Each structure stands twice: as C-alpha cells, then as structure tokens.
Amino acid sequence: MTKLAVILAVALCSITTQAKPLDDVCSHLSLENGVGFVRHQDCDKFIQCYKDGLGKVVGIVQQCGFGTEWSQELLTCVASSISTCPPASDKCYQLSNGNVRKAIGNCRGYWVCNNGDSIPKCCPMGQYYNETTGCTNVDNDTECNSRCFNDNTFTEEFNATTEMTTTTKQPCITKRAITGIPNQYEEYIVALGWIFRPCQAGLQYVQDDCACTQVVSVSQPTACTREIYLPFNDNHYDQSGKKNYVQNENVVIENGKAIFNGLNSQLVIPRFTNVDASTIVLRVSYTSDHESLTQPQTILSDSNCLNGMSVVIAEDTSAVYYTVGTNIEDTKFDNTVALNQTASHEKDIALSFNQGVLTGKLGNEETVLRNIPGDLRSVHCALHIGDSDGIIGGRFKGEIDELSIYLCA
C-alpha cells in the first residue's frame, strides 16, 4: 500500500459512537446480507444496522472521520468535497459564511461554513482548536497529536513521522480490540468497514500500541479450529464455540440434516460479510440428485450483493465448481476449478484457498490451480448457504449433513 493510500485510509476512517437501539430506523431493512446502512440526519454520521446474536435488528450511530461525510451510494465515508449529502443535512445549512465549529475526533480540526457547505480545516502541528481562542498553541495542560485531513499538511506530517526514529504516539483510530478475543482485532478499511485481523502466533493485540505487541507463551502450534461448524443436530445453530449468528430461511432441520427445497430456502451467515483473510477452507457433506438438474445450483456463495464474490461452490449435472475471487488493488480475478461428478449422490467436498493456491476436493479426487494473483476479495455480502440470488443458477435442492468453515490452512 502506498503512503498516499495509507493517508487516505486514516483520513476516511470511522469512529464508533456509543451503541443504542435504532429499531424504527432499521426495521425496514431485510438485512439478508448481514448488515445495512441508513443515512443519518447529519452529513458526517450514518447508521449501521445488523442482527445481534439473538437475531434482533439493532443499530448504532457511526461518526465519520474528520474531513469526511457519509455517501449512501458508496456505503462509506468520503471526502466532504465529493459528498452527495443533501444540502439541508449539512450543519452549515442556512448559516453565514465564516461560521466555525469544532471537529469531532480530531483536536486540530474545525469546520468553516462557506455558502452552506462545511469545509474542513486544520490547525498547524503544535496547535489545537479551541472554540474560544481558535488555533491555540499546545501547552503543558493540553495534548494534541492528531494527524489531520488537510491537503499538503497531512501528507508532509505523514512523511515526517515515518522518517523519525522517535515519535509521539499517535491516537489509534483505525483499529480496535475485540472483547474476549485477545489474539484478534478489527481494522477499519475504506469502503469495507471494520474487518477482522488475526495476530501472529504468540502475540496479542494491545490497544495502546495499536498493534499486536503483547507476547504470550506458546508451547506448541495452535490447532486450526473452525470459525463455523453446523452439524445440524436438532437446530441450525453454530457449534464452533464462536457463537456466530445463522439466519434460517425455510430450511428444515430433521434427523441431523438440513433440508433445502430448491425454491425459497437458505441459511445466511453475516459473520463473513467483509471478511478479510489470506486463507479460507470450506468443507461440506451433502446429498443431491445432480443427474436431474436442469440448471446449475448453488451450494454456497457470497455473490448475492451484485458487487463481486470471494467464494462460490456450485454444481450441475457434470461437475462441482469451486471459485474464489481475488483482487490486486482495482483489478479483479475470478478463479475456478472443477471436478467431475460421480455416480454417488452423497458427496464430501472441500474448497481451500491458501497462499495463491486454490484446491477443490470431491471425495478422494482433487484438483489444484496455482499462482493465483492477488488476495482473497473482501465483499460487502454475507455468506449464503444454498443461494446466489440467481448469479450462479438456481437454489440448492438437497440435504446438507455438515458444514465447516476455517480461516486457517
């Protein structure tokens, strides 16, 4: 990532405010892909809607980073200069030119009204913005180390801090700890939102350091454990121990099997919305009458949002298809391997993507595609079991005995 990309990622980051129920605002959203976003009455805020662990629709107000405003079209915070926020929602609407207000989340930042628009400005390094005195020199009673969204000033400061051997610790606004999971953290990525990141083995995340710096004792390599485990023992709940929410739409759980009718049934797993991982492994044991198919059917997919996909498994009368989507910056690649169907309707399959290698398995057969360019694509879409919204073909008709997902080899 270039320095400029890092600068923009920091500047466009979002700072989460205190969570509160917003049922009325979020109730009209289907949330079929895990999360939804609603424009807030203020240009520099938005509402993120999601389902909690009990399936209840809740929402939180999010504050865009200083110098940015919410774009409902792009579903991210963008520079205020290119924002399409309605004029009446701008805090400078009907205020006189030159009216000034303090920024949120940046001690050097302030907004100046100009013809009804809010224009971001920054005090020089070594100063902070005071609502009474304006840009004021930092003294012993104040501390202000914020980097600022301010054209050349921010770029110069970023270059300077990367070249200094000793720096003042900067506030950590693009990363946050995950309660109860010390070896992981979340990082805010522009246009993707908050995504999960694992620490290296033997390290834990420290918020004050904004990095995985806490050394922990590791006597032996940690076993690769499931992120999702659905054995379908009387219910559709995740049994991995991670307590991931799984939404059931017309799937019948019976005798240790999940029965899909091929018409309107699917399972939706929001956990994998915007997932960022270098490795993914999916294992499925299922039964289907592939010989009677008249079109391809989707076993699982995250292509339902019309913005690309990262993983798809599908089948037709002749083969099972394994696809991963990767990208290098703005260039996207779709990579597919296939294995011929056998006479058996009972199938054990697996898709694995690790270090540029895609592997598909069907029973004892295996096919491999190497040297795949780029990293696994992160898409704003939940993982759908049994459906791809018509992108790959029809919905899945058959029975799934077990499904496991890993984010490790």
C-alpha positions as a Markdown table, in Angstrom:
| # | Residue | x | y | z |
|---|---|---|---|---|
| 1 | Met | 0.0 | 0.0 | 0.0 |
| 2 | Thr | 1.4 | 3.4 | -0.9 |
| 3 | Lys | 1.8 | 6.2 | 1.6 |
| 4 | Leu | -1.0 | 8.1 | 0.0 |
| 5 | Ala | -3.3 | 5.1 | 0.3 |
| 6 | Val | -2.4 | 4.8 | 4.0 |
| 7 | Ile | -3.1 | 8.6 | 4.4 |
| 8 | Leu | -6.5 | 8.3 | 2.8 |
| 9 | Ala | -7.4 | 5.2 | 4.8 |
| 10 | Val | -6.6 | 7.0 | 8.1 |
| 11 | Ala | -8.4 | 10.2 | 7.0 |
| 12 | Leu | -11.5 | 8.4 | 5.9 |
| 13 | Cys | -11.8 | 6.1 | 8.9 |
| 14 | Ser | -14.9 | 5.9 | 11.0 |
| 15 | Ile | -15.1 | 6.4 | 14.8 |
| 16 | Thr | -17.8 | 4.4 | 16.5 |
| 17 | Thr | -20.0 | 6.2 | 19.0 |
| 18 | Gln | -21.9 | 4.7 | 21.8 |
| 19 | Ala | -24.3 | 2.0 | 20.6 |
| 20 | Lys | -28.0 | 2.4 | 21.1 |
| 21 | Pro | -31.1 | 0.6 | 19.7 |
| 22 | Leu | -32.5 | 2.1 | 16.5 |
| 23 | Asp | -35.3 | -0.4 | 15.8 |
| 24 | Asp | -37.5 | 2.1 | 14.0 |
| 25 | Val | -34.8 | 3.2 | 11.6 |
| 26 | Cys | -33.5 | -0.2 | 10.8 |
| 27 | Ser | -36.8 | -2.1 | 10.8 |
| 28 | His | -37.5 | -1.7 | 7.0 |
| 29 | Leu | -34.2 | -3.3 | 6.0 |
| 30 | Ser | -34.2 | -7.0 | 5.2 |
| 31 | Leu | -30.5 | -7.4 | 6.2 |
| 32 | Glu | -30.3 | -10.5 | 4.1 |
| 33 | Asn | -26.6 | -9.8 | 3.6 |
| 34 | Gly | -25.8 | -9.3 | 7.2 |
| 35 | Val | -25.6 | -5.6 | 7.5 |
| 36 | Gly | -27.4 | -2.5 | 6.3 |
| 37 | Phe | -26.7 | 1.2 | 6.3 |
| 38 | Val | -29.0 | 4.2 | 6.6 |
| 39 | Arg | -28.2 | 7.9 | 6.1 |
| 40 | His | -28.2 | 9.9 | 9.3 |
| 41 | Gln | -29.7 | 13.4 | 9.5 |
| 42 | Asp | -26.2 | 14.7 | 9.9 |
| 43 | Cys | -23.9 | 14.5 | 6.9 |
| 44 | Asp | -20.9 | 13.3 | 8.9 |
| 45 | Lys | -22.8 | 10.4 | 10.5 |
| 46 | Phe | -24.5 | 7.2 | 9.4 |
| 47 | Ile | -26.5 | 4.4 | 11.0 |
| 48 | Gln | -25.2 | 0.8 | 10.7 |
| 49 | Cys | -28.0 | -1.9 | 11.1 |
| 50 | Tyr | -27.3 | -5.5 | 11.9 |
| 51 | Lys | -28.7 | -8.5 | 13.7 |
| 52 | Asp | -27.3 | -9.3 | 17.1 |
| 53 | Gly | -26.6 | -12.9 | 18.4 |
| 54 | Leu | -30.3 | -13.4 | 19.1 |
| 55 | Gly | -31.4 | -12.3 | 15.7 |
| 56 | Lys | -32.8 | -8.9 | 16.9 |
| 57 | Val | -32.3 | -6.0 | 14.5 |
| 58 | Val | -30.4 | -3.2 | 16.2 |
| 59 | Gly | -28.4 | -0.2 | 15.0 |
| 60 | Ile | -25.6 | 2.1 | 16.0 |
| 61 | Val | -24.8 | 5.6 | 15.0 |
| 62 | Gln | -21.3 | 5.9 | 13.5 |
| 63 | Gln | -19.3 | 9.1 | 13.2 |
| 64 | Cys | -17.3 | 9.6 | 10.1 |
| 65 | Gly | -13.7 | 10.6 | 10.5 |
| 66 | Phe | -12.9 | 14.3 | 10.4 |
| 67 | Gly | -13.0 | 15.8 | 6.9 |
| 68 | Thr | -15.4 | 13.1 | 5.6 |
| 69 | Glu | -19.1 | 12.7 | 5.1 |
| 70 | Trp | -21.3 | 9.7 | 4.5 |
| 71 | Ser | -22.1 | 8.5 | 1.0 |
| 72 | Gln | -25.2 | 6.3 | 0.8 |
| 73 | Glu | -24.3 | 5.5 | -2.8 |
| 74 | Leu | -20.8 | 4.1 | -2.0 |
| 75 | Leu | -21.7 | 3.0 | 1.6 |
| 76 | Thr | -18.6 | 4.6 | 3.1 |
| 77 | Cys | -17.4 | 7.9 | 4.4 |
| 78 | Val | -15.8 | 10.0 | 1.6 |
| 79 | Ala | -14.0 | 13.3 | 1.4 |
| 80 | Ser | -16.5 | 16.1 | 2.1 |
| 81 | Ser | -15.6 | 17.8 | -1.2 |
| 82 | Ile | -17.2 | 14.9 | -3.1 |
| 83 | Ser | -20.0 | 14.1 | -0.8 |
| 84 | Thr | -23.5 | 14.0 | -2.1 |
| 85 | Cys | -25.2 | 14.6 | 1.2 |
| 86 | Pro | -28.4 | 16.7 | 0.9 |
| 87 | Pro | -27.7 | 20.4 | 1.5 |
| 88 | Ala | -30.3 | 20.6 | 4.2 |
| 89 | Ser | -28.4 | 18.0 | 6.2 |
| 90 | Asp | -25.2 | 20.0 | 6.2 |
| 91 | Lys | -24.6 | 21.7 | 9.6 |
| 92 | Cys | -23.7 | 24.8 | 7.7 |
| 93 | Tyr | -27.1 | 25.0 | 6.0 |
| 94 | Gln | -28.5 | 28.5 | 6.4 |
| 95 | Leu | -25.5 | 29.6 | 8.5 |
| 96 | Ser | -23.5 | 32.6 | 7.5 |
| 97 | Asn | -20.1 | 32.3 | 5.7 |
| 98 | Gly | -17.2 | 32.1 | 8.2 |
| 99 | Asn | -19.2 | 30.3 | 10.9 |
| 100 | Val | -16.9 | 27.9 | 12.6 |
| 101 | Arg | -17.4 | 24.7 | 14.7 |
| 102 | Lys | -15.1 | 22.3 | 16.4 |
| 103 | Ala | -14.4 | 18.9 | 14.8 |
| 104 | Ile | -15.3 | 15.6 | 16.4 |
| 105 | Gly | -12.5 | 13.1 | 17.0 |
| 106 | Asn | -9.6 | 15.4 | 15.9 |
| 107 | Cys | -8.2 | 18.0 | 18.3 |
| 108 | Arg | -6.6 | 20.1 | 15.4 |
| 109 | Gly | -9.7 | 20.0 | 13.2 |
| 110 | Tyr | -12.5 | 22.5 | 12.7 |
| 111 | Trp | -15.2 | 23.2 | 10.1 |
| 112 | Val | -15.8 | 26.5 | 8.3 |
| 113 | Cys | -19.1 | 27.4 | 6.6 |
| 114 | Asn | -18.9 | 28.5 | 3.0 |
| 115 | Asn | -22.1 | 29.0 | 1.0 |
| 116 | Gly | -23.9 | 26.4 | 3.1 |
| 117 | Asp | -21.1 | 23.8 | 2.8 |
| 118 | Ser | -18.9 | 22.6 | 5.7 |
| 119 | Ile | -15.2 | 22.9 | 4.7 |
| 120 | Pro | -12.7 | 21.0 | 6.9 |
| 121 | Lys | -9.7 | 23.0 | 8.2 |
| 122 | Cys | -6.8 | 22.1 | 10.4 |
| 123 | Cys | -4.6 | 24.0 | 12.9 |
| 124 | Pro | -0.8 | 23.6 | 12.3 |
| 125 | Met | 1.1 | 20.9 | 14.2 |
| 126 | Gly | 1.8 | 22.0 | 17.7 |
| 127 | Gln | -1.6 | 23.7 | 18.0 |
| 128 | Tyr | -5.2 | 22.5 | 18.8 |
| 129 | Tyr | -8.5 | 24.1 | 18.0 |
| 130 | Asn | -10.2 | 25.9 | 20.9 |
| 131 | Glu | -13.8 | 27.1 | 20.4 |
| 132 | Thr | -13.0 | 30.4 | 22.2 |
| 133 | Thr | -9.4 | 31.2 | 21.0 |
| 134 | Gly | -9.3 | 29.3 | 17.7 |
| 135 | Cys | -5.9 | 27.6 | 16.9 |
| 136 | Thr | -4.0 | 27.7 | 20.1 |
| 137 | Asn | -0.5 | 26.5 | 21.0 |
| 138 | Val | -0.3 | 23.3 | 22.9 |
| 139 | Asp | 1.0 | 23.8 | 26.5 |
| 140 | Asn | 1.7 | 21.6 | 29.5 |
| 141 | Asp | -2.1 | 21.3 | 30.2 |
| 142 | Thr | -3.1 | 20.1 | 26.7 |
| 143 | Glu | -2.0 | 17.3 | 24.4 |
| 144 | Cys | -2.9 | 17.2 | 20.7 |
| 145 | Asn | -1.1 | 14.7 | 18.4 |
| 146 | Ser | -3.9 | 14.2 | 15.8 |
| 147 | Arg | -2.9 | 13.8 | 12.2 |
| 148 | Cys | -5.2 | 15.9 | 10.1 |
| 149 | Phe | -7.1 | 15.8 | 6.8 |
| 150 | Asn | -5.6 | 19.0 | 5.4 |
| 151 | Asp | -4.2 | 18.7 | 1.8 |
| 152 | Asn | -0.4 | 19.0 | 1.9 |
| 153 | Thr | -0.1 | 19.4 | 5.7 |
| 154 | Phe | -1.3 | 15.9 | 6.3 |
| 155 | Thr | 1.0 | 14.4 | 3.7 |
| 156 | Glu | 4.0 | 16.3 | 5.0 |
| 157 | Glu | 3.3 | 15.2 | 8.5 |
| 158 | Phe | 2.9 | 11.5 | 7.5 |
| 159 | Asn | 6.2 | 11.5 | 5.6 |
| 160 | Ala | 7.9 | 13.2 | 8.6 |
| 161 | Thr | 6.5 | 10.7 | 11.1 |
| 162 | Thr | 7.6 | 7.7 | 9.0 |
| 163 | Glu | 11.2 | 9.0 | 8.8 |
| 164 | Met | 11.6 | 9.9 | 12.5 |
| 165 | Thr | 13.2 | 7.4 | 14.8 |
| 166 | Thr | 11.4 | 8.7 | 17.8 |
| 167 | Thr | 7.8 | 10.0 | 17.6 |
| 168 | Thr | 5.0 | 11.0 | 19.8 |
| 169 | Lys | 2.4 | 8.1 | 20.0 |
| 170 | Gln | -0.5 | 8.8 | 17.6 |
| 171 | Pro | -4.1 | 8.1 | 18.6 |
| 172 | Cys | -5.3 | 4.7 | 17.4 |
| 173 | Ile | -8.4 | 5.3 | 15.4 |
| 174 | Thr | -8.3 | 2.7 | 12.7 |
| 175 | Lys | -8.0 | -0.4 | 14.9 |
| 176 | Arg | -9.9 | -1.7 | 17.9 |
| 177 | Ala | -9.8 | -4.6 | 20.3 |
| 178 | Ile | -12.3 | -7.4 | 20.2 |
| 179 | Thr | -13.7 | -8.2 | 23.7 |
| 180 | Gly | -12.8 | -11.7 | 24.8 |
| 181 | Ile | -10.6 | -12.5 | 21.7 |
| 182 | Pro | -7.1 | -11.0 | 22.5 |
| 183 | Asn | -5.4 | -12.6 | 19.6 |
| 184 | Gln | -7.5 | -10.8 | 17.0 |
| 185 | Tyr | -8.5 | -7.2 | 16.4 |
| 186 | Glu | -10.6 | -5.2 | 14.0 |
| 187 | Glu | -9.3 | -2.7 | 11.4 |
| 188 | Tyr | -11.3 | -0.1 | 9.5 |
| 189 | Ile | -10.7 | -0.2 | 5.8 |
| 190 | Val | -12.2 | 2.4 | 3.5 |
| 191 | Ala | -15.3 | 1.1 | 1.6 |
| 192 | Leu | -15.1 | -2.2 | 3.6 |
| 193 | Gly | -15.7 | -1.1 | 7.1 |
| 194 | Trp | -14.5 | -2.9 | 10.2 |
| 195 | Ile | -12.8 | -6.3 | 9.3 |
| 196 | Phe | -11.3 | -9.0 | 11.4 |
| 197 | Arg | -7.5 | -9.3 | 11.6 |
| 198 | Pro | -5.6 | -12.1 | 13.4 |
| 199 | Cys | -2.4 | -11.5 | 15.3 |
| 200 | Gln | 0.7 | -13.6 | 14.7 |
| 201 | Ala | 1.1 | -16.7 | 16.8 |
| 202 | Gly | 2.3 | -15.8 | 20.2 |
| 203 | Leu | 1.1 | -12.2 | 20.2 |
| 204 | Gln | -2.0 | -10.4 | 21.5 |
| 205 | Tyr | -3.5 | -7.1 | 20.4 |
| 206 | Val | -2.7 | -4.1 | 22.6 |
| 207 | Gln | -5.0 | -1.0 | 22.0 |
| 208 | Asp | -2.4 | 1.5 | 23.4 |
| 209 | Asp | 0.2 | 0.2 | 20.9 |
| 210 | Cys | -2.4 | -0.1 | 18.1 |
| 211 | Ala | -0.7 | -3.4 | 17.2 |
| 212 | Cys | -0.2 | -7.0 | 18.3 |
| 213 | Thr | 2.7 | -6.5 | 20.8 |
| 214 | Gln | 1.8 | -8.5 | 23.9 |
| 215 | Val | 3.9 | -11.7 | 23.9 |
| 216 | Val | 2.2 | -14.8 | 25.3 |
| 217 | Ser | 3.6 | -18.2 | 26.0 |
| 218 | Val | 3.0 | -20.7 | 23.1 |
| 219 | Ser | 4.1 | -24.2 | 23.9 |
| 220 | Gln | 3.0 | -25.7 | 20.6 |
| 221 | Pro | 1.3 | -24.5 | 17.5 |
| 222 | Thr | -2.3 | -23.7 | 17.9 |
| 223 | Ala | -4.6 | -26.2 | 16.2 |
| 224 | Cys | -6.6 | -24.8 | 13.3 |
| 225 | Thr | -10.2 | -24.5 | 14.6 |
| 226 | Arg | -13.5 | -23.9 | 12.9 |
| 227 | Glu | -15.0 | -20.4 | 12.5 |
| 228 | Ile | -18.3 | -22.0 | 11.7 |
| 229 | Tyr | -19.5 | -25.5 | 12.5 |
| 230 | Leu | -23.0 | -26.6 | 11.5 |
| 231 | Pro | -23.7 | -30.3 | 12.4 |
| 232 | Phe | -27.5 | -29.7 | 12.3 |
| 233 | Asn | -28.1 | -31.6 | 15.5 |
| 234 | Asp | -31.8 | -30.6 | 16.0 |
| 235 | Asn | -31.1 | -27.0 | 15.1 |
| 236 | His | -29.2 | -24.7 | 12.7 |
| 237 | Tyr | -27.0 | -23.0 | 15.3 |
| 238 | Asp | -23.3 | -22.6 | 15.1 |
| 239 | Gln | -21.4 | -25.2 | 17.2 |
| 240 | Ser | -17.9 | -23.8 | 16.7 |
| 241 | Gly | -17.9 | -22.1 | 20.1 |
| 242 | Lys | -17.7 | -18.7 | 18.3 |
| 243 | Lys | -21.5 | -18.1 | 18.7 |
| 244 | Asn | -21.9 | -16.9 | 15.2 |
| 245 | Tyr | -25.5 | -16.0 | 14.2 |
| 246 | Val | -27.0 | -18.1 | 11.4 |
| 247 | Gln | -30.3 | -17.0 | 9.9 |
| 248 | Asn | -32.6 | -19.8 | 8.8 |
| 249 | Glu | -35.0 | -19.1 | 5.9 |
| 250 | Asn | -37.3 | -22.1 | 5.3 |
| 251 | Val | -34.6 | -24.8 | 5.8 |
| 252 | Val | -36.0 | -27.8 | 7.6 |
| 253 | Ile | -33.7 | -29.4 | 10.2 |
| 254 | Glu | -34.5 | -33.0 | 10.7 |
| 255 | Asn | -32.7 | -36.2 | 11.6 |
| 256 | Gly | -29.3 | -34.4 | 11.7 |
| 257 | Lys | -29.8 | -32.9 | 8.2 |
| 258 | Ala | -30.6 | -29.5 | 6.8 |
| 259 | Ile | -33.2 | -30.0 | 4.0 |
| 260 | Phe | -33.2 | -27.4 | 1.3 |
| 261 | Asn | -36.3 | -27.3 | -1.0 |
| 262 | Gly | -34.7 | -25.6 | -4.0 |
| 263 | Leu | -37.3 | -22.8 | -4.0 |
| 264 | Asn | -37.0 | -20.4 | -1.1 |
| 265 | Ser | -34.7 | -22.0 | 1.5 |
| 266 | Gln | -31.3 | -20.8 | 2.5 |
| 267 | Leu | -29.0 | -20.2 | 5.5 |
| 268 | Val | -27.4 | -16.7 | 5.9 |
| 269 | Ile | -24.2 | -16.2 | 7.9 |
| 270 | Pro | -23.5 | -12.5 | 8.4 |
| 271 | Arg | -20.1 | -13.3 | 10.1 |
| 272 | Phe | -18.4 | -13.4 | 6.7 |
| 273 | Thr | -19.6 | -10.0 | 5.5 |
| 274 | Asn | -16.4 | -8.0 | 4.5 |
| 275 | Val | -14.2 | -10.8 | 5.8 |
| 276 | Asp | -10.6 | -10.2 | 5.2 |
| 277 | Ala | -8.5 | -13.4 | 5.2 |
| 278 | Ser | -5.5 | -14.9 | 3.4 |
| 279 | Thr | -6.8 | -18.4 | 3.9 |
| 280 | Ile | -10.2 | -20.0 | 3.8 |
| 281 | Val | -11.3 | -23.6 | 3.9 |
| 282 | Leu | -14.9 | -24.8 | 3.4 |
| 283 | Arg | -16.0 | -28.4 | 3.9 |
| 284 | Val | -19.5 | -29.6 | 3.1 |
| 285 | Ser | -21.1 | -33.1 | 3.3 |
| 286 | Tyr | -24.3 | -33.2 | 1.4 |
| 287 | Thr | -26.6 | -35.2 | -0.8 |
| 288 | Ser | -28.2 | -34.1 | -4.1 |
| 289 | Asp | -29.6 | -35.6 | -7.2 |
| 290 | His | -27.3 | -33.8 | -9.6 |
| 291 | Glu | -28.4 | -36.0 | -12.5 |
| 292 | Ser | -31.9 | -34.5 | -12.6 |
| 293 | Leu | -30.7 | -30.9 | -12.5 |
| 294 | Thr | -31.9 | -28.7 | -15.4 |
| 295 | Gln | -29.6 | -25.7 | -14.4 |
| 296 | Pro | -26.6 | -25.2 | -12.1 |
| 297 | Gln | -27.4 | -24.9 | -8.4 |
| 298 | Thr | -25.6 | -23.0 | -5.7 |
| 299 | Ile | -24.2 | -24.9 | -2.7 |
| 300 | Leu | -22.8 | -21.7 | -1.1 |
| 301 | Ser | -21.9 | -18.2 | -2.2 |
| 302 | Asp | -21.3 | -14.6 | -1.2 |
| 303 | Ser | -22.1 | -13.2 | -4.6 |
| 304 | Asn | -25.7 | -12.1 | -3.7 |
| 305 | Cys | -24.9 | -8.4 | -3.4 |
| 306 | Leu | -24.1 | -7.7 | -7.1 |
| 307 | Asn | -20.6 | -6.4 | -6.2 |
| 308 | Gly | -18.5 | -9.5 | -6.9 |
| 309 | Met | -17.8 | -12.5 | -4.8 |
| 310 | Ser | -15.0 | -14.1 | -2.8 |
| 311 | Val | -16.1 | -17.8 | -2.7 |
| 312 | Val | -18.7 | -19.9 | -4.6 |
| 313 | Ile | -19.3 | -23.6 | -4.8 |
| 314 | Ala | -21.9 | -24.8 | -7.3 |
| 315 | Glu | -22.7 | -27.9 | -9.3 |
| 316 | Asp | -24.5 | -29.1 | -12.4 |
| 317 | Thr | -25.1 | -32.5 | -13.9 |
| 318 | Ser | -21.5 | -33.0 | -14.9 |
| 319 | Ala | -19.3 | -31.3 | -12.3 |
| 320 | Val | -18.8 | -29.5 | -9.0 |
| 321 | Tyr | -17.3 | -26.0 | -9.4 |
| 322 | Tyr | -15.0 | -24.2 | -6.9 |
| 323 | Thr | -14.4 | -20.5 | -7.4 |
| 324 | Val | -12.6 | -17.8 | -5.5 |
| 325 | Gly | -12.5 | -14.1 | -6.3 |
| 326 | Thr | -9.2 | -12.2 | -5.8 |
| 327 | Asn | -8.0 | -8.7 | -6.5 |
| 328 | Ile | -4.9 | -6.6 | -6.8 |
| 329 | Glu | -6.0 | -3.0 | -6.0 |
| 330 | Asp | -8.8 | -2.4 | -8.5 |
| 331 | Thr | -8.1 | -5.4 | -10.8 |
| 332 | Lys | -10.4 | -8.3 | -10.0 |
| 333 | Phe | -9.8 | -12.0 | -10.9 |
| 334 | Asp | -12.3 | -14.9 | -10.8 |
| 335 | Asn | -10.5 | -18.3 | -10.5 |
| 336 | Thr | -12.4 | -21.6 | -11.0 |
| 337 | Val | -11.5 | -25.3 | -10.8 |
| 338 | Ala | -13.9 | -28.2 | -11.4 |
| 339 | Leu | -14.2 | -31.9 | -10.6 |
| 340 | Asn | -16.4 | -34.4 | -12.5 |
| 341 | Gln | -19.5 | -35.7 | -10.7 |
| 342 | Thr | -19.5 | -39.3 | -9.7 |
| 343 | Ala | -22.5 | -41.8 | -9.7 |
| 344 | Ser | -23.0 | -41.2 | -5.9 |
| 345 | His | -25.5 | -38.6 | -4.7 |
| 346 | Glu | -23.7 | -38.5 | -1.3 |
| 347 | Lys | -20.7 | -36.1 | -1.6 |
| 348 | Asp | -17.9 | -34.8 | 0.7 |
| 349 | Ile | -16.4 | -31.7 | -0.9 |
| 350 | Ala | -13.9 | -29.0 | 0.2 |
| 351 | Leu | -12.7 | -25.7 | -1.2 |
| 352 | Ser | -9.3 | -24.4 | 0.0 |
| 353 | Phe | -7.5 | -21.2 | -0.8 |
| 354 | Asn | -4.2 | -20.5 | 0.7 |
| 355 | Gln | -1.1 | -18.5 | -0.5 |
| 356 | Gly | -2.4 | -18.2 | -4.1 |
| 357 | Val | -3.4 | -21.9 | -4.4 |
| 358 | Leu | -7.0 | -22.9 | -5.0 |
| 359 | Thr | -7.8 | -26.6 | -4.3 |
| 360 | Gly | -11.1 | -28.3 | -4.9 |
| 361 | Lys | -11.9 | -31.8 | -3.5 |
| 362 | Leu | -14.7 | -34.2 | -4.2 |
| 363 | Gly | -14.3 | -37.5 | -2.3 |
| 364 | Asn | -10.8 | -38.7 | -3.0 |
| 365 | Glu | -10.4 | -36.6 | -6.1 |
| 366 | Glu | -8.6 | -33.3 | -6.0 |
| 367 | Thr | -7.8 | -30.5 | -8.5 |
| 368 | Val | -5.4 | -27.6 | -7.9 |
| 369 | Leu | -4.9 | -24.2 | -9.5 |
| 370 | Arg | -1.6 | -22.4 | -8.5 |
| 371 | Asn | -0.1 | -18.9 | -8.9 |
| 372 | Ile | -3.4 | -17.1 | -8.5 |
| 373 | Pro | -2.8 | -13.4 | -8.4 |
| 374 | Gly | -3.9 | -11.2 | -5.5 |
| 375 | Asp | -5.6 | -11.7 | -2.2 |
| 376 | Leu | -9.0 | -13.1 | -1.4 |
| 377 | Arg | -11.5 | -10.4 | -2.2 |
| 378 | Ser | -13.5 | -8.8 | 0.6 |
| 379 | Val | -17.1 | -8.2 | -0.4 |
| 380 | His | -19.9 | -6.5 | 1.4 |
| 381 | Cys | -22.1 | -9.6 | 1.5 |
| 382 | Ala | -23.0 | -12.3 | 3.9 |
| 383 | Leu | -22.3 | -16.0 | 3.1 |
| 384 | His | -25.4 | -17.7 | 1.8 |
| 385 | Ile | -25.8 | -21.4 | 2.0 |
| 386 | Gly | -28.0 | -22.7 | -0.8 |
| 387 | Asp | -28.4 | -19.5 | -2.8 |
| 388 | Ser | -26.6 | -16.9 | -5.0 |
| 389 | Asp | -29.5 | -14.7 | -5.9 |
| 390 | Gly | -29.6 | -16.2 | -9.4 |
| 391 | Ile | -26.0 | -15.2 | -10.2 |
| 392 | Ile | -24.8 | -18.8 | -10.4 |
| 393 | Gly | -28.1 | -20.6 | -11.1 |
| 394 | Gly | -30.9 | -22.0 | -9.1 |
| 395 | Arg | -31.2 | -22.5 | -5.3 |
| 396 | Phe | -29.9 | -25.7 | -3.8 |
| 397 | Lys | -32.2 | -28.7 | -3.6 |
| 398 | Gly | -30.8 | -31.4 | -1.4 |
| 399 | Glu | -29.7 | -32.2 | 2.2 |
| 400 | Ile | -26.6 | -31.0 | 4.0 |
| 401 | Asp | -25.2 | -33.2 | 6.7 |
| 402 | Glu | -22.4 | -30.9 | 7.9 |
| 403 | Leu | -20.7 | -27.7 | 7.1 |
| 404 | Ser | -17.4 | -26.3 | 8.5 |
| 405 | Ile | -15.5 | -23.1 | 7.6 |
| 406 | Tyr | -11.9 | -22.4 | 8.6 |
| 407 | Leu | -9.8 | -19.3 | 8.2 |
| 408 | Cys | -6.6 | -21.3 | 8.5 |
| 409 | Ala | -4.9 | -24.0 | 6.5 |
